Short mmCIF file of C-alpha atoms in Angstrom, two decimals:
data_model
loop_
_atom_site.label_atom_id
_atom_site.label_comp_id
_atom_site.label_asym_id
_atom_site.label_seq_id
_atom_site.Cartn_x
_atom_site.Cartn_y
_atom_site.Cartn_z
CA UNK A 1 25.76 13.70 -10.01
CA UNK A 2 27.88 15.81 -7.90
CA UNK A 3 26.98 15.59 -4.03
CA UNK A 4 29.61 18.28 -3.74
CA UNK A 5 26.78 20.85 -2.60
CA UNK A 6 26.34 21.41 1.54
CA UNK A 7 22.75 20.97 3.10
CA UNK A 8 21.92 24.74 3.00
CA UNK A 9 22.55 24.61 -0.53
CA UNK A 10 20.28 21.34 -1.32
CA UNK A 11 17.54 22.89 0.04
CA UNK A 12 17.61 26.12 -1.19
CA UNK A 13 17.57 24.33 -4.76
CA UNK A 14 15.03 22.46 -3.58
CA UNK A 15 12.69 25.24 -2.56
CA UNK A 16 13.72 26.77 -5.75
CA UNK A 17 12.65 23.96 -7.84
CA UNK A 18 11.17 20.55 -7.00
CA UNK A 19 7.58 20.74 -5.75
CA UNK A 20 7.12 17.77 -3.32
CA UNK A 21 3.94 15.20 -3.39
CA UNK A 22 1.10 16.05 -0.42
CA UNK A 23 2.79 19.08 0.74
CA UNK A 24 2.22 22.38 2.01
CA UNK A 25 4.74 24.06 -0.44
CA UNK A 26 5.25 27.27 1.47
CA UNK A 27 5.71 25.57 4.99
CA UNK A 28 8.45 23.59 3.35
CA UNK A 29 10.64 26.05 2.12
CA UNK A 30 10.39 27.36 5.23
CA UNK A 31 11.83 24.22 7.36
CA UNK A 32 13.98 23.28 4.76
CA UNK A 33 13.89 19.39 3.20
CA UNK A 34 14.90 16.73 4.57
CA UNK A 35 18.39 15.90 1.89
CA UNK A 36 18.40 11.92 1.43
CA UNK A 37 21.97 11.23 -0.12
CA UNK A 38 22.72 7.25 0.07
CA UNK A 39 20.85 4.03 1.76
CA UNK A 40 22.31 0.29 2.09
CA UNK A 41 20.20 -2.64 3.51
CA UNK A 42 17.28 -1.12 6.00
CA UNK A 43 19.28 2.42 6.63
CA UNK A 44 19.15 5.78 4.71
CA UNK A 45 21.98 8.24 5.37
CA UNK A 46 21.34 12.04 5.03
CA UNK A 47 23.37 15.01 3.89
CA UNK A 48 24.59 15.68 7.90
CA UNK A 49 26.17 11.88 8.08
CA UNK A 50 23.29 11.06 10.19
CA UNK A 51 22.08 7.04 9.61
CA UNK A 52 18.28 6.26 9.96
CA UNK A 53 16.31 2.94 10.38
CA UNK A 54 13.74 2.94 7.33
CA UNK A 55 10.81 1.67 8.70
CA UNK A 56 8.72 2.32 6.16
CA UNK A 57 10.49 0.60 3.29
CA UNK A 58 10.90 3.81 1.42
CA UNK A 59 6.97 3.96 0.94
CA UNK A 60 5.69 0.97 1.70
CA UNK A 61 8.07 -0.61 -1.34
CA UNK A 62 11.76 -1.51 -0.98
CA UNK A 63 11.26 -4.79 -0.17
CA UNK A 64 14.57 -6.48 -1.19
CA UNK A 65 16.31 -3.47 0.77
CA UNK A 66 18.54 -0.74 -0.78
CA UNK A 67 21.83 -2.00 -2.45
CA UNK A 68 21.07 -5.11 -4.21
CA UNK A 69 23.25 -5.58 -7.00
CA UNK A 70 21.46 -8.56 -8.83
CA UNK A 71 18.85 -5.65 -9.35
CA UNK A 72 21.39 -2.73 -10.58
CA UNK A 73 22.19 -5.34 -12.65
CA UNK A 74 19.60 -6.26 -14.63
CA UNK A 75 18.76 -2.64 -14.74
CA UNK A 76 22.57 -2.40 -16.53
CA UNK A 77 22.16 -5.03 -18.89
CA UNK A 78 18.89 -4.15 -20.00
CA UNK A 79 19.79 -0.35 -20.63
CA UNK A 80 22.54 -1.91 -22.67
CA UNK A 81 20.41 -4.47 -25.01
CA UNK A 82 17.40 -2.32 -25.12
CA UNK A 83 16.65 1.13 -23.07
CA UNK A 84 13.40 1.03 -24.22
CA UNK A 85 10.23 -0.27 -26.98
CA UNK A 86 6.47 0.14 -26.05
CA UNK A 87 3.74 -2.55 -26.40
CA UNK A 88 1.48 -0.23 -29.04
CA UNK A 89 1.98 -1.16 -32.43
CA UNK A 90 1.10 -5.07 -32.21
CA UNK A 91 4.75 -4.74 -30.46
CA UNK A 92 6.20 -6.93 -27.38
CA UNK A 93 9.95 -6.88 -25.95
CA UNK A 94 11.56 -9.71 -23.82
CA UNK A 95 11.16 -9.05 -20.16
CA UNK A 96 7.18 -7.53 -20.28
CA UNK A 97 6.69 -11.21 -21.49
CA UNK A 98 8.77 -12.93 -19.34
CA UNK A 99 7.75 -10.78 -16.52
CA UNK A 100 3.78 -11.26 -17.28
CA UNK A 101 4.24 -15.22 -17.38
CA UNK A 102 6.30 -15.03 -13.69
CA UNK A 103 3.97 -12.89 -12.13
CA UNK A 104 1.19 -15.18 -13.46
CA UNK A 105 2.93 -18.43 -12.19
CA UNK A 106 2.82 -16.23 -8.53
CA UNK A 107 -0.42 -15.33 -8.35
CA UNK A 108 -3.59 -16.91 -7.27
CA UNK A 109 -5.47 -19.38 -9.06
CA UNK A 110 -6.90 -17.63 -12.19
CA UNK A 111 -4.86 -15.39 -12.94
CA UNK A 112 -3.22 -15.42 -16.09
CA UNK A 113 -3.09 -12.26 -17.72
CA UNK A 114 -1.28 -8.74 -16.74
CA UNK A 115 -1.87 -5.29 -18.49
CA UNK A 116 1.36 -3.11 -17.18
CA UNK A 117 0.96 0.69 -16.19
CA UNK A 118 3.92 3.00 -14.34
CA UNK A 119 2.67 2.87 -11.31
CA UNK A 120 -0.41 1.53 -8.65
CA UNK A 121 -2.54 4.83 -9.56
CA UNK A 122 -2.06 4.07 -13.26
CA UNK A 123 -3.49 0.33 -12.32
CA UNK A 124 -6.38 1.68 -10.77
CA UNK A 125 -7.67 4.02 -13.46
CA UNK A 126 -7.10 0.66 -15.25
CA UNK A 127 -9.23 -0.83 -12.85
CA UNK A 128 -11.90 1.94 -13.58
CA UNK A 129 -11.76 1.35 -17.62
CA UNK A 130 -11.24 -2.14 -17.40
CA UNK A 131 -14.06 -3.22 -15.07
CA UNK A 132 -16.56 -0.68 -17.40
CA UNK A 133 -15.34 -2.11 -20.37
CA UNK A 134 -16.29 -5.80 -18.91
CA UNK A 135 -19.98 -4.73 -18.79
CA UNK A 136 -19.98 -2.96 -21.66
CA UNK A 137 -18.59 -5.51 -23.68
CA UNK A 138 -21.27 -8.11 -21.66
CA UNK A 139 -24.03 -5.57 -22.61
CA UNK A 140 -24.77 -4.14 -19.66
CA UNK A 141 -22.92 -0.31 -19.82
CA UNK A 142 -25.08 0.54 -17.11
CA UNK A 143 -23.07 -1.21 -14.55
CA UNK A 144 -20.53 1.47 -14.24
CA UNK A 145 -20.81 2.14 -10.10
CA UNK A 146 -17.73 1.46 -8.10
CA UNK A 147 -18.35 0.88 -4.62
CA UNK A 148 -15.15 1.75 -2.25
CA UNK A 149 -13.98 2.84 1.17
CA UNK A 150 -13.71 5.79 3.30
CA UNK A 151 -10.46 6.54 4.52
CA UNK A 152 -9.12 3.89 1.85
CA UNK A 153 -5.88 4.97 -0.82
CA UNK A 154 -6.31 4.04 -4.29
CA UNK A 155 -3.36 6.81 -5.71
CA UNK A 156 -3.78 10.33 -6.47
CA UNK A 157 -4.61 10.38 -9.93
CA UNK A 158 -8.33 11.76 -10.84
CA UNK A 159 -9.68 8.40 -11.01
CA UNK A 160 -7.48 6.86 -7.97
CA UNK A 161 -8.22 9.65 -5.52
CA UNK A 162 -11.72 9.15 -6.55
CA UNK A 163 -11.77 5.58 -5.85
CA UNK A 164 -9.69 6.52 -2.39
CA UNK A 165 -11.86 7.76 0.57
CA UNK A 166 -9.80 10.17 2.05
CA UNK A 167 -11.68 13.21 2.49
CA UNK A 168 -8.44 16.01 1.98
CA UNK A 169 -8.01 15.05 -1.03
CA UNK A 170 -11.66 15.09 -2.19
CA UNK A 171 -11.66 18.63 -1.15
CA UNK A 172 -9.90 19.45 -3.85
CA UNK A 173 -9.91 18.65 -7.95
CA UNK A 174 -13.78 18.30 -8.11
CA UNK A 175 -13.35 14.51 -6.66
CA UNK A 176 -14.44 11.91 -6.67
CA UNK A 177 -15.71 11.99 -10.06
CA UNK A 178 -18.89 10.41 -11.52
CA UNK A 179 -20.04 6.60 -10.55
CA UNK A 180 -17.73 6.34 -7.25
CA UNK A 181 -19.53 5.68 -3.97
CA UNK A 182 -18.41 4.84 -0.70
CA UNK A 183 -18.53 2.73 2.07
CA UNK A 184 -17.46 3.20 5.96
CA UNK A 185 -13.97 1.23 6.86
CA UNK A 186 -14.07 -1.98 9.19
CA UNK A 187 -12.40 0.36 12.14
CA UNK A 188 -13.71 -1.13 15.05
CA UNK A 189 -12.36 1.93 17.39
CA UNK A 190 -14.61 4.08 15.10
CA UNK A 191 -17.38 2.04 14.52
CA UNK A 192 -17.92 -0.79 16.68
CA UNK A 193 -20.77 -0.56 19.51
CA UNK A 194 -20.52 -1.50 22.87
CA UNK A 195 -19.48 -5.02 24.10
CA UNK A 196 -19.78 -5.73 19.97
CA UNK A 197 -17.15 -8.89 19.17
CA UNK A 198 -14.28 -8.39 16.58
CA UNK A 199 -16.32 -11.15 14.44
CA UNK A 200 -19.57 -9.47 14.64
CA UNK A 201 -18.49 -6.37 14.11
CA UNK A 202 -16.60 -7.72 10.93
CA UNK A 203 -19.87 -8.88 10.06
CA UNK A 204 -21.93 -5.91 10.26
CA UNK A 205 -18.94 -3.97 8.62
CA UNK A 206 -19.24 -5.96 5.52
CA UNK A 207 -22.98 -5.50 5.14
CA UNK A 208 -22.81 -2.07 4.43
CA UNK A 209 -21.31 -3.38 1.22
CA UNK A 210 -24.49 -4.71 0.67
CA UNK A 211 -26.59 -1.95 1.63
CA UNK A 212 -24.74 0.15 -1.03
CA UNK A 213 -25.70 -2.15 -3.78
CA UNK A 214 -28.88 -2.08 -2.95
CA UNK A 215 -29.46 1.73 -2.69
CA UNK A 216 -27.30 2.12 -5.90
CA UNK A 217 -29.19 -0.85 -7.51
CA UNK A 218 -27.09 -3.94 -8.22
CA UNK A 219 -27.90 -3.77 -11.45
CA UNK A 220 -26.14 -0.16 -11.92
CA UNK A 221 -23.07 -1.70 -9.65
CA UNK A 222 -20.20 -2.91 -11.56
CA UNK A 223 -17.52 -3.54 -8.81
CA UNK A 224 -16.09 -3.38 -5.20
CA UNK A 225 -12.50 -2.57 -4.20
CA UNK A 226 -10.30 -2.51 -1.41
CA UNK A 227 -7.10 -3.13 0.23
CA UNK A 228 -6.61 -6.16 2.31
CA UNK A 229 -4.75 -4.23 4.67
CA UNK A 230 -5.68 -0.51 4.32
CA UNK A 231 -2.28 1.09 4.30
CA UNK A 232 -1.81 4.85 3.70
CA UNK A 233 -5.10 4.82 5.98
CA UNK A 234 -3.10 4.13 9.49
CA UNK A 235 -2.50 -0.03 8.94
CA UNK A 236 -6.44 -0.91 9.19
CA UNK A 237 -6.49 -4.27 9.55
CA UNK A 238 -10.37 -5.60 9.45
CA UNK A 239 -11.59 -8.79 11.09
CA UNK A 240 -11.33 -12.26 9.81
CA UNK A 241 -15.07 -12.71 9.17
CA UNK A 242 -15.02 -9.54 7.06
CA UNK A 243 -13.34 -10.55 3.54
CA UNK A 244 -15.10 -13.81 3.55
CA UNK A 245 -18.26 -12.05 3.81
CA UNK A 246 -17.11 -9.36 1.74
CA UNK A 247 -16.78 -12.18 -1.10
CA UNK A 248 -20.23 -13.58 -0.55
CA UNK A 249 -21.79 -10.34 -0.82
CA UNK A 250 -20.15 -9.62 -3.94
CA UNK A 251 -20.76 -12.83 -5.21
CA UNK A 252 -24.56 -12.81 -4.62
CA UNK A 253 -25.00 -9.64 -6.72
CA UNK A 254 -22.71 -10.82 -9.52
CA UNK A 255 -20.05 -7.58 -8.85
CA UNK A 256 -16.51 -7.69 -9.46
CA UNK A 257 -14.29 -8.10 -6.78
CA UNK A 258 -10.67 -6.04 -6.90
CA UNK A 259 -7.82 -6.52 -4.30
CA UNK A 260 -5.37 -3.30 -4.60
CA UNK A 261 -2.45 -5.20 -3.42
CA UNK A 262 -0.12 -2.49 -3.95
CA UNK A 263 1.46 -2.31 -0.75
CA UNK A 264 0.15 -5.78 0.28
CA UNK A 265 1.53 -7.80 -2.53
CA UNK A 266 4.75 -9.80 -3.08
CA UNK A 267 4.99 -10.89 0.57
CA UNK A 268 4.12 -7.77 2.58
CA UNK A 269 1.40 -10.07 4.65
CA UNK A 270 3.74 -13.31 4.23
CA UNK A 271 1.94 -14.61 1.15
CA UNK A 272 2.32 -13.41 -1.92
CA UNK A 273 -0.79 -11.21 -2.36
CA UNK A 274 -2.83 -10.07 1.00
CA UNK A 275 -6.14 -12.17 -0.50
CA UNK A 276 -4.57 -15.79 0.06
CA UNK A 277 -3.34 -14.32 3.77
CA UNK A 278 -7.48 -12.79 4.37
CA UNK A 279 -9.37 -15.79 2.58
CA UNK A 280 -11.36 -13.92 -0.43
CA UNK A 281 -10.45 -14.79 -4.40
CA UNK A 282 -10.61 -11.57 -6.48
CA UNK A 283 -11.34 -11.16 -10.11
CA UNK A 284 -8.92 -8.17 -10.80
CA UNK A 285 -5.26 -7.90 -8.39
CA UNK A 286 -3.38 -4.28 -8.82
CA UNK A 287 0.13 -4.25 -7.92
CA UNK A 288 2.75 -1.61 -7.55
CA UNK A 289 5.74 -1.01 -4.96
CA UNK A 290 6.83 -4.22 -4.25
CA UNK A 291 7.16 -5.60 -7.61
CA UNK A 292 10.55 -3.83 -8.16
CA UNK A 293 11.43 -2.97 -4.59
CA UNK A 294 11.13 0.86 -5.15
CA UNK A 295 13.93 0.78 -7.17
CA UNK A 296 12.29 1.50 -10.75
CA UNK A 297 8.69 2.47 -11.45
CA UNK A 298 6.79 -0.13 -12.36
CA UNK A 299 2.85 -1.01 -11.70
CA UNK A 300 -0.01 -3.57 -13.17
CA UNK A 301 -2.95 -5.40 -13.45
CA UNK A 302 -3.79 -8.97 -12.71
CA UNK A 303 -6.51 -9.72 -14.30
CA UNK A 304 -8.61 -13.16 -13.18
CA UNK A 305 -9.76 -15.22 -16.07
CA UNK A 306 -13.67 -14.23 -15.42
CA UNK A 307 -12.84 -10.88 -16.74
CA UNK A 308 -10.32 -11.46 -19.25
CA UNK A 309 -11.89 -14.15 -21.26
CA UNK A 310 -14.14 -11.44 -21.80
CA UNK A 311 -11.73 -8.77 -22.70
CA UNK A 312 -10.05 -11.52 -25.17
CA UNK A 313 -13.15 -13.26 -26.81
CA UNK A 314 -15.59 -10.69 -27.52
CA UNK A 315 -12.65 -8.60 -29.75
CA UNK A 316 -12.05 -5.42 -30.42
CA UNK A 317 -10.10 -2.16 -28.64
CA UNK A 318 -9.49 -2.02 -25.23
CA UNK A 319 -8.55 2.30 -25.98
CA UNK A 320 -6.21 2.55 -23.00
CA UNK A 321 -2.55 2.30 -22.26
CA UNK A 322 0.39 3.83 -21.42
CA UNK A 323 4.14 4.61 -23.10
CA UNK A 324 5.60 2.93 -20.71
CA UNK A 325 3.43 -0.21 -20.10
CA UNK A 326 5.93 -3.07 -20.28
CA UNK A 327 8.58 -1.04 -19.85
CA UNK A 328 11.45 -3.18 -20.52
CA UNK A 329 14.22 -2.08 -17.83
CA UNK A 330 11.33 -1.77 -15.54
CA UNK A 331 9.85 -6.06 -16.43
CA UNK A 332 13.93 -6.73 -15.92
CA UNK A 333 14.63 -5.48 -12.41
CA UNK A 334 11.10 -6.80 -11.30
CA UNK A 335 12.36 -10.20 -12.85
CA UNK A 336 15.78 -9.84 -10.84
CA UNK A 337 13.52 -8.52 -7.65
CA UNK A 338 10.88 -11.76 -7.30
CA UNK A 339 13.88 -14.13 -7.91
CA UNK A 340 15.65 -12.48 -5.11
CA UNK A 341 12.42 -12.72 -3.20
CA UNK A 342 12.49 -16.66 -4.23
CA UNK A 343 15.80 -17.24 -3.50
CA UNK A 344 16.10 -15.69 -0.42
CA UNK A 345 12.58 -16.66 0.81
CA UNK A 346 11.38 -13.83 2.11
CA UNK A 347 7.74 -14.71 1.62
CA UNK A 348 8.23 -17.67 3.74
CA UNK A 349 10.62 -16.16 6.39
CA UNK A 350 7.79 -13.05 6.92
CA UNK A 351 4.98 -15.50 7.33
CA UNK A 352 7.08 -17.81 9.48
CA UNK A 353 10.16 -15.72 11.35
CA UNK A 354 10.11 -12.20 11.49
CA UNK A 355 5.96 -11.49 10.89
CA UNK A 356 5.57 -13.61 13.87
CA UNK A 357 8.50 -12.05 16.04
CA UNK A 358 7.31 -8.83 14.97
CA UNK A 359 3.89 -9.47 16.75
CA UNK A 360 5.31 -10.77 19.88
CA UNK A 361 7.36 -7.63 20.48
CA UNK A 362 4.38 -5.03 19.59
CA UNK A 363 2.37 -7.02 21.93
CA UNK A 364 5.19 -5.94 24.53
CA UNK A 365 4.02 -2.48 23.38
CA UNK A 366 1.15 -2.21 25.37
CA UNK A 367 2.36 -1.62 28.70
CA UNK A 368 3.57 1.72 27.42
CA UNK A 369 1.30 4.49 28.89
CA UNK A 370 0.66 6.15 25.31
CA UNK A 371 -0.35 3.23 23.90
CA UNK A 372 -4.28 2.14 22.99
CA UNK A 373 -3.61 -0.89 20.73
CA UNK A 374 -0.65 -2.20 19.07
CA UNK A 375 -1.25 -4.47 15.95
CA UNK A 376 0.88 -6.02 13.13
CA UNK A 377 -0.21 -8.39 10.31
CA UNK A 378 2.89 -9.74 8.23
CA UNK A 379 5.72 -7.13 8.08
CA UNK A 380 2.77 -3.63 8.79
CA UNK A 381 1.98 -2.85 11.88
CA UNK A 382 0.26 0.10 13.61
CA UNK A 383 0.14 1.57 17.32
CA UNK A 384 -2.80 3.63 18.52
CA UNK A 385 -1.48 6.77 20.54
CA UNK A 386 -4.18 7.68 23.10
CA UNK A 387 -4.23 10.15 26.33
CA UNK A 388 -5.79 8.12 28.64
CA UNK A 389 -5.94 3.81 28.00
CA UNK A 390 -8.54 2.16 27.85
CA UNK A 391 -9.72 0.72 31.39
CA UNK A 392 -12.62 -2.19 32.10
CA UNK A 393 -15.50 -0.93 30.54
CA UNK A 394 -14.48 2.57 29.97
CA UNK A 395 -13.08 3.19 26.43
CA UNK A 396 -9.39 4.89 25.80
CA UNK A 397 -9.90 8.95 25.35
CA UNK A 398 -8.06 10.04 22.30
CA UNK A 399 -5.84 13.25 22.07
CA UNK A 400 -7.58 16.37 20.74
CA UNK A 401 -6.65 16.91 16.84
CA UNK A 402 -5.13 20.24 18.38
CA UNK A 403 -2.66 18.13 20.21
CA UNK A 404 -1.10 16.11 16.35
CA UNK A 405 -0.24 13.54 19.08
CA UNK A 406 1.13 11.37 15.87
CA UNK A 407 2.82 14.03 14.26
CA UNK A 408 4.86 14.97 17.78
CA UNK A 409 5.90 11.19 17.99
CA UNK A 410 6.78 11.77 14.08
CA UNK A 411 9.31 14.44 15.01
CA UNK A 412 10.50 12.25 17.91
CA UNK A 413 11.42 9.37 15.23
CA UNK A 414 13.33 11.19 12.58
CA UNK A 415 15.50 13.32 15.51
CA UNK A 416 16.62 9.87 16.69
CA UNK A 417 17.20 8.30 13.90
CA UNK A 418 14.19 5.86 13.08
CA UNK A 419 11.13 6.46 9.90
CA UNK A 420 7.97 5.95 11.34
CA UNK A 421 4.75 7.37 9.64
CA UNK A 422 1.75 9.37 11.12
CA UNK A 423 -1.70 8.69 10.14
CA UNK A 424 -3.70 11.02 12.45
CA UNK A 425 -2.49 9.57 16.23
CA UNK A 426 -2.07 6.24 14.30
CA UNK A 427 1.86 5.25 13.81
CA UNK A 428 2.57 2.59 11.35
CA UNK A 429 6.06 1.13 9.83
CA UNK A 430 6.50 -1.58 7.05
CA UNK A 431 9.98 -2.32 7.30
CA UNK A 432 11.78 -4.04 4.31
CA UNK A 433 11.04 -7.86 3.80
CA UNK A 434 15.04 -8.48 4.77
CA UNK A 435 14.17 -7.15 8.42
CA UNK A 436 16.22 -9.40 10.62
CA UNK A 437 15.00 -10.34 14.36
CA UNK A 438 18.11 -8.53 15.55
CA UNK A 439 16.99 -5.53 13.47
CA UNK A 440 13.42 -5.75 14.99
CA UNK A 441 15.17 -5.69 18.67
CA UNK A 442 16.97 -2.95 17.22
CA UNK A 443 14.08 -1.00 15.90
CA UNK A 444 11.73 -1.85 19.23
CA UNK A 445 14.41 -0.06 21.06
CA UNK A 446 14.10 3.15 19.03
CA UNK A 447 10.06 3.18 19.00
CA UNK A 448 10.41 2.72 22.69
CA UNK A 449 12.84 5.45 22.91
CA UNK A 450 10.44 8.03 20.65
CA UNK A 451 7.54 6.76 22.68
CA UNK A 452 9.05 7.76 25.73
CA UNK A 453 9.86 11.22 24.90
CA UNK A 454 6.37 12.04 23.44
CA UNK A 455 4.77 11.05 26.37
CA UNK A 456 7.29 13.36 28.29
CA UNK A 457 5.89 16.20 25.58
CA UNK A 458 2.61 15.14 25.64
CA UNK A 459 1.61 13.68 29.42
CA UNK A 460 0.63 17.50 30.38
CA UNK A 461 -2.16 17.92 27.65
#
């Protein structure tokens, strides 16, 4: 494809043409997009020649980093042997095998099974027939209720959005559909009471899990989910008590338990899947982003043996699928991706190296007169903007939502060079897994830098 075209031109095709994901179409064509023409490593350039520090891994997914040939490759040989088969039709190819038995060997302790899908909202409507088929197939159809999160992200597909908690998007499609309820988030800034511990709070946050079953009747619930880190929420990382508990709970009542590791798997939290890093086994895993790096769509199911003993044994249809579950390029560059993980030991060097050197120089953070809490966990992290900081007893005032403290900062970050995402006044990067130290100096220096001049903007308000 030509990049023969100036900016001006790019974006008036664009406006012309492509409508973007979560947008506000007409505000867009307005500003113009932002043209993305070539990345390498951890940097993106754009149609101006201007180089940016990807912070967030494309979207929470390029893992291995942009460039790696061992993954064009297997892309290229694959396209070669064969572009393409599905997995209807009593039908298998190669790599959806050979990728299903890897992942398997990778995963926790039960887990031996994978249905594939195109993507993490595709494995949580999977979640949503799988889990109902379970009961049904046990004899109980009338455990059909899905307990979730507020302010959670499960996709944006009818049933994903649905099991999501974010309230825009329920304001609009009818959502969340039938047999969804939800829960508040362990946020201690939001819901934690005076002089309450980060343990006891984790506590208390898990027990409205229970309270849910109990007003839905645990014999109409059929699962929980959640994130072990909630991601696309602002980085919410809960307490230690509350997976644990989380686990008991669900274990008490006889629910499923599913982990959405799609940004937390394949070493986001330096272990492979955010559950061994928070201490609770699940019975269903889904898994997107990482599993390829970003660079070809690919998404999935692990499914624990509890649940797929029964799926297997009892016979008959499981009616759901996709064309491209299994996809064969797709099951080849994720086989090329988690040896490159292996090989360079990425997991390891997260949870050992750069997750911990990552913490240290956040912590450093909090000097910085905009800034209410800094927190990582593995390779996410999150810093709390805030007018006024927190001081002895008296909590940190917040910015008004007139003020879109985050999304100033936001527009600080791209003109100098550096992706960082706003979630409310929340700003959160996951770099790529191949961060360096020398790259984290490198990208502390920029957030500094954007820090700086928002509170220059923003001191006044």
């Amino acid at each position: 494809m030509p990049h023969t075209r100036t900016t001006a031109e790019w974006q008036a095709a664009d406006a012309a043409h492509f409508l973007h994901p979560f947008t506000d179409f007409k505000a867009l064509a307005a500003k113009g997009s932002r043209i993305i023409t070539k990345a390498e490593g951890i940097y993106l350039w754009d149609s101006e020649g201007h180089k940016i520090f990807d912070a967030m891994s494309g979207l929470w997914c390029v893992n291995v980093g942009y460039g790696q040939r061992t993954l064009i490759d297997a892309a290229t040989r694959q396209l070669e042997t064969l572009p393409f088969y599905n997995a209807f039709f009593q039908t298998a190819t190669p790599p959806a095998i050979a990728l299903a038995e890897k992942i398997a060997s990778l995963s926790p302790p039960g887990f031996e099974h994978v249905f594939f899908t195109g993507s993490g909202s595709e494995g949580n409507d999977t979640i949503v027939r799988m889990v109902r088929r379970y009961w049904d197939l046990l004899g109980q159809p009338e455990r059909s209720v899905i307990i979730s999160r507020q302010n959670a992200y499960h996709g944006s597909t009818m049933a994903g959005a649905s099991l999501g908690g974010m309230v825009d998007m329920h304001t609009q499609g009818g959502l969340p559909i039938p047999g969804i309820v939800h829960i508040d988030q362990p946020y201690m800034v939001e819901h934690a009471k005076p002089g309450e511990s980060r343990d006891d709070f984790g506590l208390r946050a898990a027990s409205w899990l229970e309270a849910k079953i109990l007003e839905v009747g645990a014999d109409k619930v059929a699962a929980f989910i959640g994130e072990p880190i909630q991601g696309a929420g602002g980085v919410i990382i809960p307490p230690d008590t509350y997976w644990p508990e989380i686990q008991r709970i669900c274990d008490k009542h006889g629910i499923l338990l599913v982990s959405d590791e799609v940004i937390c798997g394949f070493g986001r939290t330096g272990e492979w899947f955010g559950c061994e890093r928070l201490g609770y086994k699940p019975d269903l895993i889904t898994f997107a982003k990482g599993i390829t790096s970003g660079y070809i769509p690919l998404g999935g199911v692990l499914v624990g043996e509890r649940v797929a003993r029964v799926l297997i044994d009892q016979g008959g249809d499981f009616n759901h699928g996709y064309t491209y579950s299994g996809h064969p390029v797709a099951c080849a560059v994720a086989l090329a991706n988690l040896q490159l993980i292996e090989d360079l030991q990425l997991v390891e060097r997260v949870r050992d190296e750069t997750g911990p050197y990552l913490a240290k120089q956040y912590a450093a953070l909090a000097d910085h007169p905009l800034v209410g809490e800094a927190e990582t966990f593995g390779l996410m992290a999150a810093i709390r903007l805030v007018k006024t900081k927190a001081s002895g007893t008296q909590a940190a005032v917040p910015f008004g939502p007139e003020v879109s403290a985050g999304m100033v900062c936001r527009g600080h970050c791209f003109a100098n060079g550096l992706i960082m995402r706003a979630v409310g006044d929340r700003m959160i990067i996951a770099p790529p897994l191949v961060l360096t130290c020398e790259q984290i100096d490198e990208m502390m220096v920029l957030i500094r830098r954007c820090l700086d001049l928002t509170w220059t903007d923003l001191k006044g308000e």
